[in-house]
Short mmCIF file of N, CA and C in Angstrom, two decimals:
data_model
loop_
_atom_site.label_atom_id
_atom_site.label_comp_id
_atom_site.label_asym_id
_atom_site.label_seq_id
_atom_site.Cartn_x
_atom_site.Cartn_y
_atom_site.Cartn_z
N MET A 969 21.47 -4.96 -21.60
CA MET A 969 20.40 -5.70 -20.98
C MET A 969 20.21 -5.22 -19.55
N ILE A 970 18.98 -4.91 -19.18
CA ILE A 970 18.69 -4.46 -17.84
C ILE A 970 18.13 -5.64 -17.05
N THR A 971 18.71 -5.88 -15.88
CA THR A 971 18.20 -6.96 -15.03
C THR A 971 17.61 -6.35 -13.78
N LYS A 972 16.61 -7.00 -13.27
CA LYS A 972 15.95 -6.53 -12.06
C LYS A 972 16.38 -7.43 -10.91
N THR A 973 16.89 -6.82 -9.87
CA THR A 973 17.30 -7.56 -8.69
C THR A 973 16.08 -7.80 -7.82
N VAL A 974 15.85 -9.05 -7.47
CA VAL A 974 14.73 -9.40 -6.60
C VAL A 974 15.29 -9.75 -5.23
N ARG A 975 14.82 -9.05 -4.23
CA ARG A 975 15.28 -9.29 -2.87
C ARG A 975 14.55 -10.49 -2.27
N GLN A 976 15.28 -11.27 -1.49
CA GLN A 976 14.67 -12.40 -0.80
C GLN A 976 13.77 -11.87 0.31
N ASN A 977 12.61 -12.50 0.46
CA ASN A 977 11.68 -12.16 1.53
C ASN A 977 11.27 -10.69 1.55
N ALA A 978 11.25 -10.06 0.42
CA ALA A 978 10.84 -8.67 0.35
C ALA A 978 9.33 -8.57 0.51
N VAL A 979 8.89 -7.47 1.10
CA VAL A 979 7.47 -7.17 1.19
C VAL A 979 7.05 -6.65 -0.18
N LYS A 980 6.05 -7.32 -0.78
CA LYS A 980 5.61 -6.93 -2.12
C LYS A 980 4.41 -6.01 -2.00
N VAL A 981 4.55 -4.80 -2.54
CA VAL A 981 3.52 -3.77 -2.47
C VAL A 981 3.05 -3.46 -3.89
N LEU A 982 1.74 -3.37 -4.06
CA LEU A 982 1.15 -2.91 -5.31
C LEU A 982 0.62 -1.51 -5.08
N PHE A 983 1.13 -0.56 -5.83
CA PHE A 983 0.71 0.84 -5.73
C PHE A 983 -0.18 1.14 -6.92
N VAL A 984 -1.43 1.48 -6.65
CA VAL A 984 -2.42 1.71 -7.71
C VAL A 984 -2.79 3.19 -7.70
N ASP A 985 -2.39 3.89 -8.75
CA ASP A 985 -2.65 5.33 -8.85
C ASP A 985 -2.58 5.72 -10.31
N ASP A 986 -3.50 6.55 -10.75
CA ASP A 986 -3.50 6.96 -12.16
C ASP A 986 -2.47 8.04 -12.46
N GLU A 987 -1.76 8.50 -11.44
CA GLU A 987 -0.70 9.49 -11.62
C GLU A 987 0.66 8.81 -11.42
N PHE A 988 1.40 8.61 -12.52
CA PHE A 988 2.69 7.93 -12.44
C PHE A 988 3.66 8.70 -11.54
N ILE A 989 3.54 10.02 -11.49
CA ILE A 989 4.43 10.83 -10.67
C ILE A 989 4.31 10.45 -9.19
N GLU A 990 3.13 10.03 -8.76
CA GLU A 990 2.93 9.59 -7.38
C GLU A 990 3.72 8.31 -7.10
N PHE A 991 3.75 7.42 -8.09
CA PHE A 991 4.54 6.19 -7.96
C PHE A 991 6.02 6.52 -7.85
N ARG A 992 6.49 7.43 -8.68
CA ARG A 992 7.90 7.82 -8.63
C ARG A 992 8.26 8.41 -7.27
N ALA A 993 7.35 9.21 -6.71
CA ALA A 993 7.60 9.80 -5.39
C ALA A 993 7.68 8.71 -4.33
N LEU A 994 6.78 7.72 -4.41
CA LEU A 994 6.81 6.61 -3.46
C LEU A 994 8.10 5.82 -3.60
N LYS A 995 8.53 5.55 -4.82
CA LYS A 995 9.78 4.81 -5.05
C LYS A 995 10.97 5.54 -4.42
N LYS A 996 10.99 6.86 -4.51
CA LYS A 996 12.09 7.62 -3.90
C LYS A 996 12.07 7.45 -2.40
N LYS A 997 10.89 7.47 -1.80
CA LYS A 997 10.79 7.31 -0.36
C LYS A 997 11.20 5.91 0.07
N ILE A 998 10.81 4.92 -0.69
CA ILE A 998 11.15 3.54 -0.37
C ILE A 998 12.64 3.28 -0.53
N ALA A 999 13.29 4.03 -1.40
CA ALA A 999 14.73 3.86 -1.59
C ALA A 999 15.48 4.10 -0.28
N ASP A 1000 14.91 4.93 0.60
CA ASP A 1000 15.54 5.21 1.90
C ASP A 1000 15.19 4.16 2.95
N LEU A 1001 14.34 3.22 2.61
CA LEU A 1001 13.89 2.20 3.55
C LEU A 1001 14.86 1.03 3.51
N SER A 1002 15.60 0.83 4.60
CA SER A 1002 16.59 -0.25 4.62
C SER A 1002 16.01 -1.54 5.18
N GLU A 1003 15.04 -1.45 6.04
CA GLU A 1003 14.47 -2.64 6.65
C GLU A 1003 12.98 -2.40 6.84
N PRO A 1004 12.15 -3.20 6.32
CA PRO A 1004 12.37 -4.41 5.56
C PRO A 1004 12.64 -4.10 4.08
N ALA A 1005 13.06 -5.13 3.36
CA ALA A 1005 13.21 -4.99 1.92
C ALA A 1005 11.81 -4.87 1.33
N VAL A 1006 11.62 -3.91 0.42
CA VAL A 1006 10.31 -3.67 -0.18
C VAL A 1006 10.45 -3.62 -1.69
N GLU A 1007 9.55 -4.34 -2.36
CA GLU A 1007 9.44 -4.28 -3.82
C GLU A 1007 8.08 -3.66 -4.14
N VAL A 1008 8.08 -2.66 -5.00
CA VAL A 1008 6.84 -1.99 -5.35
C VAL A 1008 6.57 -2.14 -6.84
N GLU A 1009 5.34 -2.54 -7.15
CA GLU A 1009 4.88 -2.57 -8.54
C GLU A 1009 3.82 -1.51 -8.71
N TYR A 1010 3.70 -1.03 -9.92
CA TYR A 1010 2.78 0.06 -10.23
C TYR A 1010 1.65 -0.43 -11.13
N SER A 1011 0.45 0.03 -10.81
CA SER A 1011 -0.71 -0.19 -11.68
C SER A 1011 -1.39 1.16 -11.88
N PRO A 1012 -1.66 1.54 -13.12
CA PRO A 1012 -2.29 2.83 -13.38
C PRO A 1012 -3.82 2.80 -13.29
N SER A 1013 -4.39 1.60 -13.16
CA SER A 1013 -5.85 1.48 -13.15
C SER A 1013 -6.28 0.29 -12.31
N ILE A 1014 -7.54 0.26 -11.96
CA ILE A 1014 -8.06 -0.87 -11.19
C ILE A 1014 -8.05 -2.15 -12.03
N GLY A 1015 -8.32 -2.02 -13.33
CA GLY A 1015 -8.28 -3.18 -14.22
C GLY A 1015 -6.91 -3.80 -14.27
N ASP A 1016 -5.89 -2.98 -14.40
CA ASP A 1016 -4.51 -3.47 -14.42
C ASP A 1016 -4.16 -4.10 -13.07
N ALA A 1017 -4.60 -3.48 -11.99
CA ALA A 1017 -4.33 -4.02 -10.66
C ALA A 1017 -4.96 -5.40 -10.49
N LEU A 1018 -6.18 -5.56 -10.96
CA LEU A 1018 -6.85 -6.85 -10.86
C LEU A 1018 -6.06 -7.94 -11.59
N GLU A 1019 -5.54 -7.60 -12.78
CA GLU A 1019 -4.72 -8.56 -13.54
C GLU A 1019 -3.46 -8.94 -12.76
N LYS A 1020 -2.79 -7.95 -12.19
CA LYS A 1020 -1.55 -8.22 -11.46
C LYS A 1020 -1.82 -9.06 -10.21
N ILE A 1021 -2.92 -8.80 -9.53
CA ILE A 1021 -3.25 -9.56 -8.33
C ILE A 1021 -3.57 -11.00 -8.68
N ARG A 1022 -4.22 -11.22 -9.80
CA ARG A 1022 -4.51 -12.59 -10.24
C ARG A 1022 -3.23 -13.35 -10.59
N ALA A 1023 -2.20 -12.63 -11.03
CA ALA A 1023 -0.97 -13.26 -11.52
C ALA A 1023 0.12 -13.41 -10.46
N ALA A 1024 0.05 -12.62 -9.39
CA ALA A 1024 1.14 -12.63 -8.40
C ALA A 1024 0.60 -12.36 -7.01
N ARG A 1025 1.43 -12.63 -6.03
CA ARG A 1025 1.08 -12.40 -4.63
C ARG A 1025 1.59 -11.02 -4.21
N PHE A 1026 0.74 -10.27 -3.52
CA PHE A 1026 1.13 -8.98 -2.97
C PHE A 1026 0.81 -8.98 -1.48
N ASP A 1027 1.72 -8.40 -0.69
CA ASP A 1027 1.55 -8.34 0.76
C ASP A 1027 0.73 -7.13 1.19
N LEU A 1028 0.69 -6.12 0.34
CA LEU A 1028 0.03 -4.86 0.68
C LEU A 1028 -0.37 -4.15 -0.60
N ILE A 1029 -1.55 -3.52 -0.57
CA ILE A 1029 -1.97 -2.69 -1.69
C ILE A 1029 -2.18 -1.27 -1.17
N LEU A 1030 -1.53 -0.33 -1.82
CA LEU A 1030 -1.78 1.09 -1.57
C LEU A 1030 -2.56 1.60 -2.76
N LEU A 1031 -3.77 2.06 -2.51
CA LEU A 1031 -4.74 2.36 -3.56
C LEU A 1031 -5.15 3.82 -3.51
N ASP A 1032 -4.97 4.51 -4.63
CA ASP A 1032 -5.44 5.89 -4.74
C ASP A 1032 -6.95 5.91 -4.55
N ASN A 1033 -7.45 6.90 -3.86
CA ASN A 1033 -8.88 6.97 -3.59
C ASN A 1033 -9.70 7.07 -4.86
N ARG A 1034 -9.29 7.91 -5.78
CA ARG A 1034 -10.09 8.12 -6.99
C ARG A 1034 -9.35 7.60 -8.23
N LEU A 1035 -9.96 6.59 -8.84
CA LEU A 1035 -9.44 6.02 -10.08
C LEU A 1035 -10.58 5.98 -11.08
N LEU A 1036 -10.38 6.61 -12.22
CA LEU A 1036 -11.43 6.60 -13.24
C LEU A 1036 -11.53 5.22 -13.86
N PRO A 1037 -12.65 4.69 -14.21
CA PRO A 1037 -13.97 5.34 -14.22
C PRO A 1037 -14.71 5.19 -12.90
N ASN A 1038 -14.07 4.60 -11.88
CA ASN A 1038 -14.72 4.42 -10.59
C ASN A 1038 -14.76 5.74 -9.83
N ALA A 1039 -15.71 5.86 -8.93
CA ALA A 1039 -15.85 7.09 -8.17
C ALA A 1039 -14.76 7.19 -7.09
N ASP A 1040 -14.69 6.19 -6.22
CA ASP A 1040 -13.70 6.21 -5.15
C ASP A 1040 -13.54 4.80 -4.58
N PHE A 1041 -12.88 4.71 -3.43
CA PHE A 1041 -12.57 3.40 -2.84
C PHE A 1041 -13.81 2.55 -2.59
N ARG A 1042 -14.97 3.19 -2.47
CA ARG A 1042 -16.19 2.42 -2.21
C ARG A 1042 -16.57 1.54 -3.40
N GLU A 1043 -16.00 1.83 -4.56
CA GLU A 1043 -16.21 0.98 -5.74
C GLU A 1043 -15.00 0.09 -6.03
N THR A 1044 -13.80 0.62 -5.85
CA THR A 1044 -12.60 -0.12 -6.24
C THR A 1044 -12.22 -1.22 -5.24
N VAL A 1045 -12.31 -0.95 -3.95
CA VAL A 1045 -11.90 -1.94 -2.96
C VAL A 1045 -12.77 -3.20 -3.04
N PRO A 1046 -14.11 -3.07 -3.17
CA PRO A 1046 -14.89 -4.30 -3.33
C PRO A 1046 -14.49 -5.13 -4.56
N GLU A 1047 -13.99 -4.46 -5.62
CA GLU A 1047 -13.51 -5.21 -6.78
C GLU A 1047 -12.28 -6.03 -6.41
N LEU A 1048 -11.37 -5.43 -5.64
CA LEU A 1048 -10.16 -6.15 -5.21
C LEU A 1048 -10.52 -7.31 -4.29
N ARG A 1049 -11.41 -7.06 -3.36
CA ARG A 1049 -11.83 -8.12 -2.44
C ARG A 1049 -12.62 -9.20 -3.18
N GLY A 1050 -13.35 -8.78 -4.22
CA GLY A 1050 -14.18 -9.70 -4.98
C GLY A 1050 -13.41 -10.77 -5.73
N ILE A 1051 -12.13 -10.51 -6.03
CA ILE A 1051 -11.33 -11.54 -6.71
C ILE A 1051 -10.53 -12.37 -5.72
N GLY A 1052 -10.77 -12.13 -4.44
CA GLY A 1052 -10.15 -12.98 -3.43
C GLY A 1052 -8.94 -12.40 -2.72
N TYR A 1053 -8.59 -11.13 -2.97
CA TYR A 1053 -7.45 -10.54 -2.26
C TYR A 1053 -7.85 -10.32 -0.79
N THR A 1054 -7.09 -10.91 0.11
CA THR A 1054 -7.42 -10.81 1.54
C THR A 1054 -6.38 -10.03 2.34
N GLY A 1055 -5.32 -9.58 1.68
CA GLY A 1055 -4.28 -8.82 2.38
C GLY A 1055 -4.74 -7.41 2.69
N PRO A 1056 -3.87 -6.65 3.35
CA PRO A 1056 -4.22 -5.29 3.73
C PRO A 1056 -4.29 -4.35 2.52
N ILE A 1057 -5.28 -3.46 2.59
CA ILE A 1057 -5.46 -2.42 1.58
C ILE A 1057 -5.51 -1.08 2.29
N GLY A 1058 -4.65 -0.18 1.86
CA GLY A 1058 -4.65 1.18 2.39
C GLY A 1058 -5.06 2.14 1.30
N VAL A 1059 -6.01 3.01 1.61
CA VAL A 1059 -6.45 4.03 0.66
C VAL A 1059 -5.59 5.26 0.87
N VAL A 1060 -5.00 5.73 -0.22
CA VAL A 1060 -4.11 6.88 -0.20
C VAL A 1060 -4.80 8.01 -0.96
N SER A 1061 -4.81 9.20 -0.37
CA SER A 1061 -5.50 10.31 -1.01
C SER A 1061 -4.84 11.63 -0.62
N THR A 1062 -5.01 12.61 -1.49
CA THR A 1062 -4.52 13.95 -1.19
C THR A 1062 -5.31 14.53 -0.03
N ASP A 1063 -6.59 14.21 0.05
CA ASP A 1063 -7.47 14.73 1.09
C ASP A 1063 -8.30 13.59 1.68
N ILE A 1064 -8.07 13.28 2.95
CA ILE A 1064 -8.82 12.20 3.60
C ILE A 1064 -9.80 12.75 4.64
N SER A 1065 -10.18 14.01 4.47
CA SER A 1065 -11.06 14.63 5.46
C SER A 1065 -12.55 14.42 5.16
N GLY A 1066 -12.89 13.93 3.97
CA GLY A 1066 -14.29 13.73 3.62
C GLY A 1066 -14.97 12.77 4.57
N GLY A 1067 -16.24 13.04 4.88
CA GLY A 1067 -16.99 12.23 5.81
C GLY A 1067 -17.09 10.77 5.41
N TYR A 1068 -17.14 10.51 4.11
CA TYR A 1068 -17.27 9.12 3.66
C TYR A 1068 -16.04 8.28 3.99
N PHE A 1069 -14.92 8.91 4.32
CA PHE A 1069 -13.74 8.15 4.73
C PHE A 1069 -13.97 7.42 6.05
N GLN A 1070 -14.94 7.88 6.84
CA GLN A 1070 -15.26 7.20 8.09
C GLN A 1070 -15.85 5.82 7.83
N GLU A 1071 -16.35 5.58 6.62
CA GLU A 1071 -16.97 4.31 6.25
C GLU A 1071 -15.95 3.28 5.76
N PHE A 1072 -14.66 3.61 5.75
CA PHE A 1072 -13.68 2.76 5.08
C PHE A 1072 -13.68 1.31 5.56
N PRO A 1073 -13.89 1.00 6.85
CA PRO A 1073 -13.89 -0.43 7.23
C PRO A 1073 -15.05 -1.21 6.60
N ASP A 1074 -16.15 -0.53 6.32
CA ASP A 1074 -17.32 -1.20 5.72
C ASP A 1074 -17.05 -1.70 4.31
N TYR A 1075 -16.00 -1.20 3.68
CA TYR A 1075 -15.69 -1.55 2.30
C TYR A 1075 -14.45 -2.43 2.17
N GLY A 1076 -13.92 -2.89 3.29
CA GLY A 1076 -12.75 -3.77 3.23
C GLY A 1076 -11.42 -3.05 3.24
N VAL A 1077 -11.43 -1.78 3.62
CA VAL A 1077 -10.19 -1.00 3.70
C VAL A 1077 -9.62 -1.15 5.10
N ASP A 1078 -8.32 -1.37 5.19
CA ASP A 1078 -7.67 -1.53 6.48
C ASP A 1078 -7.24 -0.21 7.10
N PHE A 1079 -6.82 0.74 6.27
CA PHE A 1079 -6.41 2.04 6.78
C PHE A 1079 -6.48 3.06 5.65
N ARG A 1080 -6.45 4.33 6.03
CA ARG A 1080 -6.40 5.43 5.06
C ARG A 1080 -5.26 6.35 5.46
N ILE A 1081 -4.67 6.98 4.48
CA ILE A 1081 -3.53 7.85 4.77
C ILE A 1081 -3.45 8.93 3.70
N GLY A 1082 -3.07 10.12 4.11
CA GLY A 1082 -2.85 11.22 3.18
C GLY A 1082 -1.54 11.03 2.44
N LYS A 1083 -1.52 11.40 1.17
CA LYS A 1083 -0.28 11.25 0.39
C LYS A 1083 0.87 12.01 1.01
N ASP A 1084 0.58 13.15 1.63
CA ASP A 1084 1.62 13.95 2.25
C ASP A 1084 2.15 13.34 3.55
N GLU A 1085 1.46 12.34 4.08
CA GLU A 1085 1.89 11.69 5.33
C GLU A 1085 2.85 10.53 5.11
N ILE A 1086 2.99 10.08 3.88
CA ILE A 1086 3.82 8.90 3.62
C ILE A 1086 5.30 9.29 3.63
N ASP A 1087 6.03 8.66 4.55
CA ASP A 1087 7.48 8.79 4.60
C ASP A 1087 8.04 7.44 5.05
N VAL A 1088 9.34 7.37 5.25
CA VAL A 1088 9.98 6.08 5.59
C VAL A 1088 9.43 5.51 6.89
N GLN A 1089 9.31 6.35 7.91
CA GLN A 1089 8.82 5.85 9.20
C GLN A 1089 7.38 5.36 9.08
N THR A 1090 6.56 6.07 8.33
CA THR A 1090 5.16 5.67 8.15
C THR A 1090 5.08 4.34 7.41
N LEU A 1091 5.88 4.18 6.37
CA LEU A 1091 5.90 2.91 5.64
C LEU A 1091 6.33 1.76 6.54
N GLN A 1092 7.33 1.98 7.36
CA GLN A 1092 7.75 0.94 8.29
C GLN A 1092 6.62 0.59 9.25
N HIS A 1093 5.94 1.61 9.74
CA HIS A 1093 4.83 1.38 10.66
C HIS A 1093 3.71 0.60 9.98
N ILE A 1094 3.36 0.97 8.76
CA ILE A 1094 2.30 0.27 8.03
C ILE A 1094 2.66 -1.20 7.85
N ILE A 1095 3.88 -1.46 7.44
CA ILE A 1095 4.32 -2.84 7.24
C ILE A 1095 4.29 -3.60 8.56
N ARG A 1096 4.74 -2.96 9.61
CA ARG A 1096 4.75 -3.59 10.93
C ARG A 1096 3.33 -3.91 11.41
N GLU A 1097 2.40 -3.03 11.16
CA GLU A 1097 1.03 -3.20 11.65
C GLU A 1097 0.17 -4.11 10.78
N TYR A 1098 0.38 -4.07 9.47
CA TYR A 1098 -0.58 -4.71 8.57
C TYR A 1098 -0.05 -5.89 7.76
N VAL A 1099 1.26 -6.04 7.68
CA VAL A 1099 1.84 -7.11 6.87
C VAL A 1099 2.50 -8.12 7.81
N THR A 1100 2.28 -9.40 7.55
CA THR A 1100 2.97 -10.42 8.32
C THR A 1100 4.44 -10.37 7.94
N TYR A 1101 5.24 -9.99 8.89
CA TYR A 1101 6.66 -9.78 8.62
C TYR A 1101 7.40 -10.03 9.92
N ASP A 1102 8.50 -10.74 9.85
CA ASP A 1102 9.30 -11.01 11.03
C ASP A 1102 10.12 -9.76 11.33
N VAL A 1103 9.57 -8.90 12.19
CA VAL A 1103 10.22 -7.62 12.45
C VAL A 1103 11.49 -7.82 13.26
N PRO A 1104 12.48 -6.98 13.01
CA PRO A 1104 13.72 -7.06 13.79
C PRO A 1104 13.44 -6.80 15.26
N ASP A 1105 14.26 -7.36 16.14
CA ASP A 1105 14.07 -7.19 17.57
C ASP A 1105 14.04 -5.72 17.99
N PHE A 1106 14.84 -4.88 17.36
CA PHE A 1106 14.89 -3.49 17.79
C PHE A 1106 13.60 -2.73 17.45
N TRP A 1107 12.70 -3.32 16.64
CA TRP A 1107 11.40 -2.71 16.36
C TRP A 1107 10.38 -3.09 17.42
N LYS A 1108 10.60 -4.21 18.09
CA LYS A 1108 9.57 -4.75 18.98
C LYS A 1108 9.49 -3.96 20.28
N ASP A 1109 8.28 -3.69 20.70
CA ASP A 1109 8.08 -2.99 21.96
C ASP A 1109 8.17 -4.01 23.10
N ASP A 1110 8.85 -3.64 24.15
CA ASP A 1110 8.97 -4.54 25.28
C ASP A 1110 8.06 -4.04 26.40
N TYR A 1111 6.92 -4.72 26.55
CA TYR A 1111 5.97 -4.33 27.59
C TYR A 1111 6.12 -5.18 28.85
N SER A 1112 7.12 -6.03 28.89
CA SER A 1112 7.27 -6.95 30.02
C SER A 1112 7.99 -6.30 31.21
N ILE A 1113 8.53 -5.13 31.02
CA ILE A 1113 9.29 -4.48 32.10
C ILE A 1113 8.35 -3.79 33.06
#
């Protein structure tokens, strides 16, 4: 029997990508993340993601830019927002240089990031910036000096 350990107060992330190998790569990177605790669930499609969001709470969604049958985030993000998801959504793509990426705030996207840019430090930064999380004191910038 396989049991899944659930961490207390873990940041819950939904990773939506039609390439399972991308999820496995993200899981390997998150394995090196000691603080905060992060739980990642995988959805291979926007339809599956919508079902999971209706059934559970997620603190952050990392969404592949192109998911069939949708064209890109300009179609998928409004679907996520349309069911009431108000948390942060980051669009993840192999190439974020296209001009239409400049429109991302107009569609309810909080940030965009290249798949090659995701590492432990970047994930910590994203969580710190976009997820309500009681960050450890050593993460906090002291501007009072």
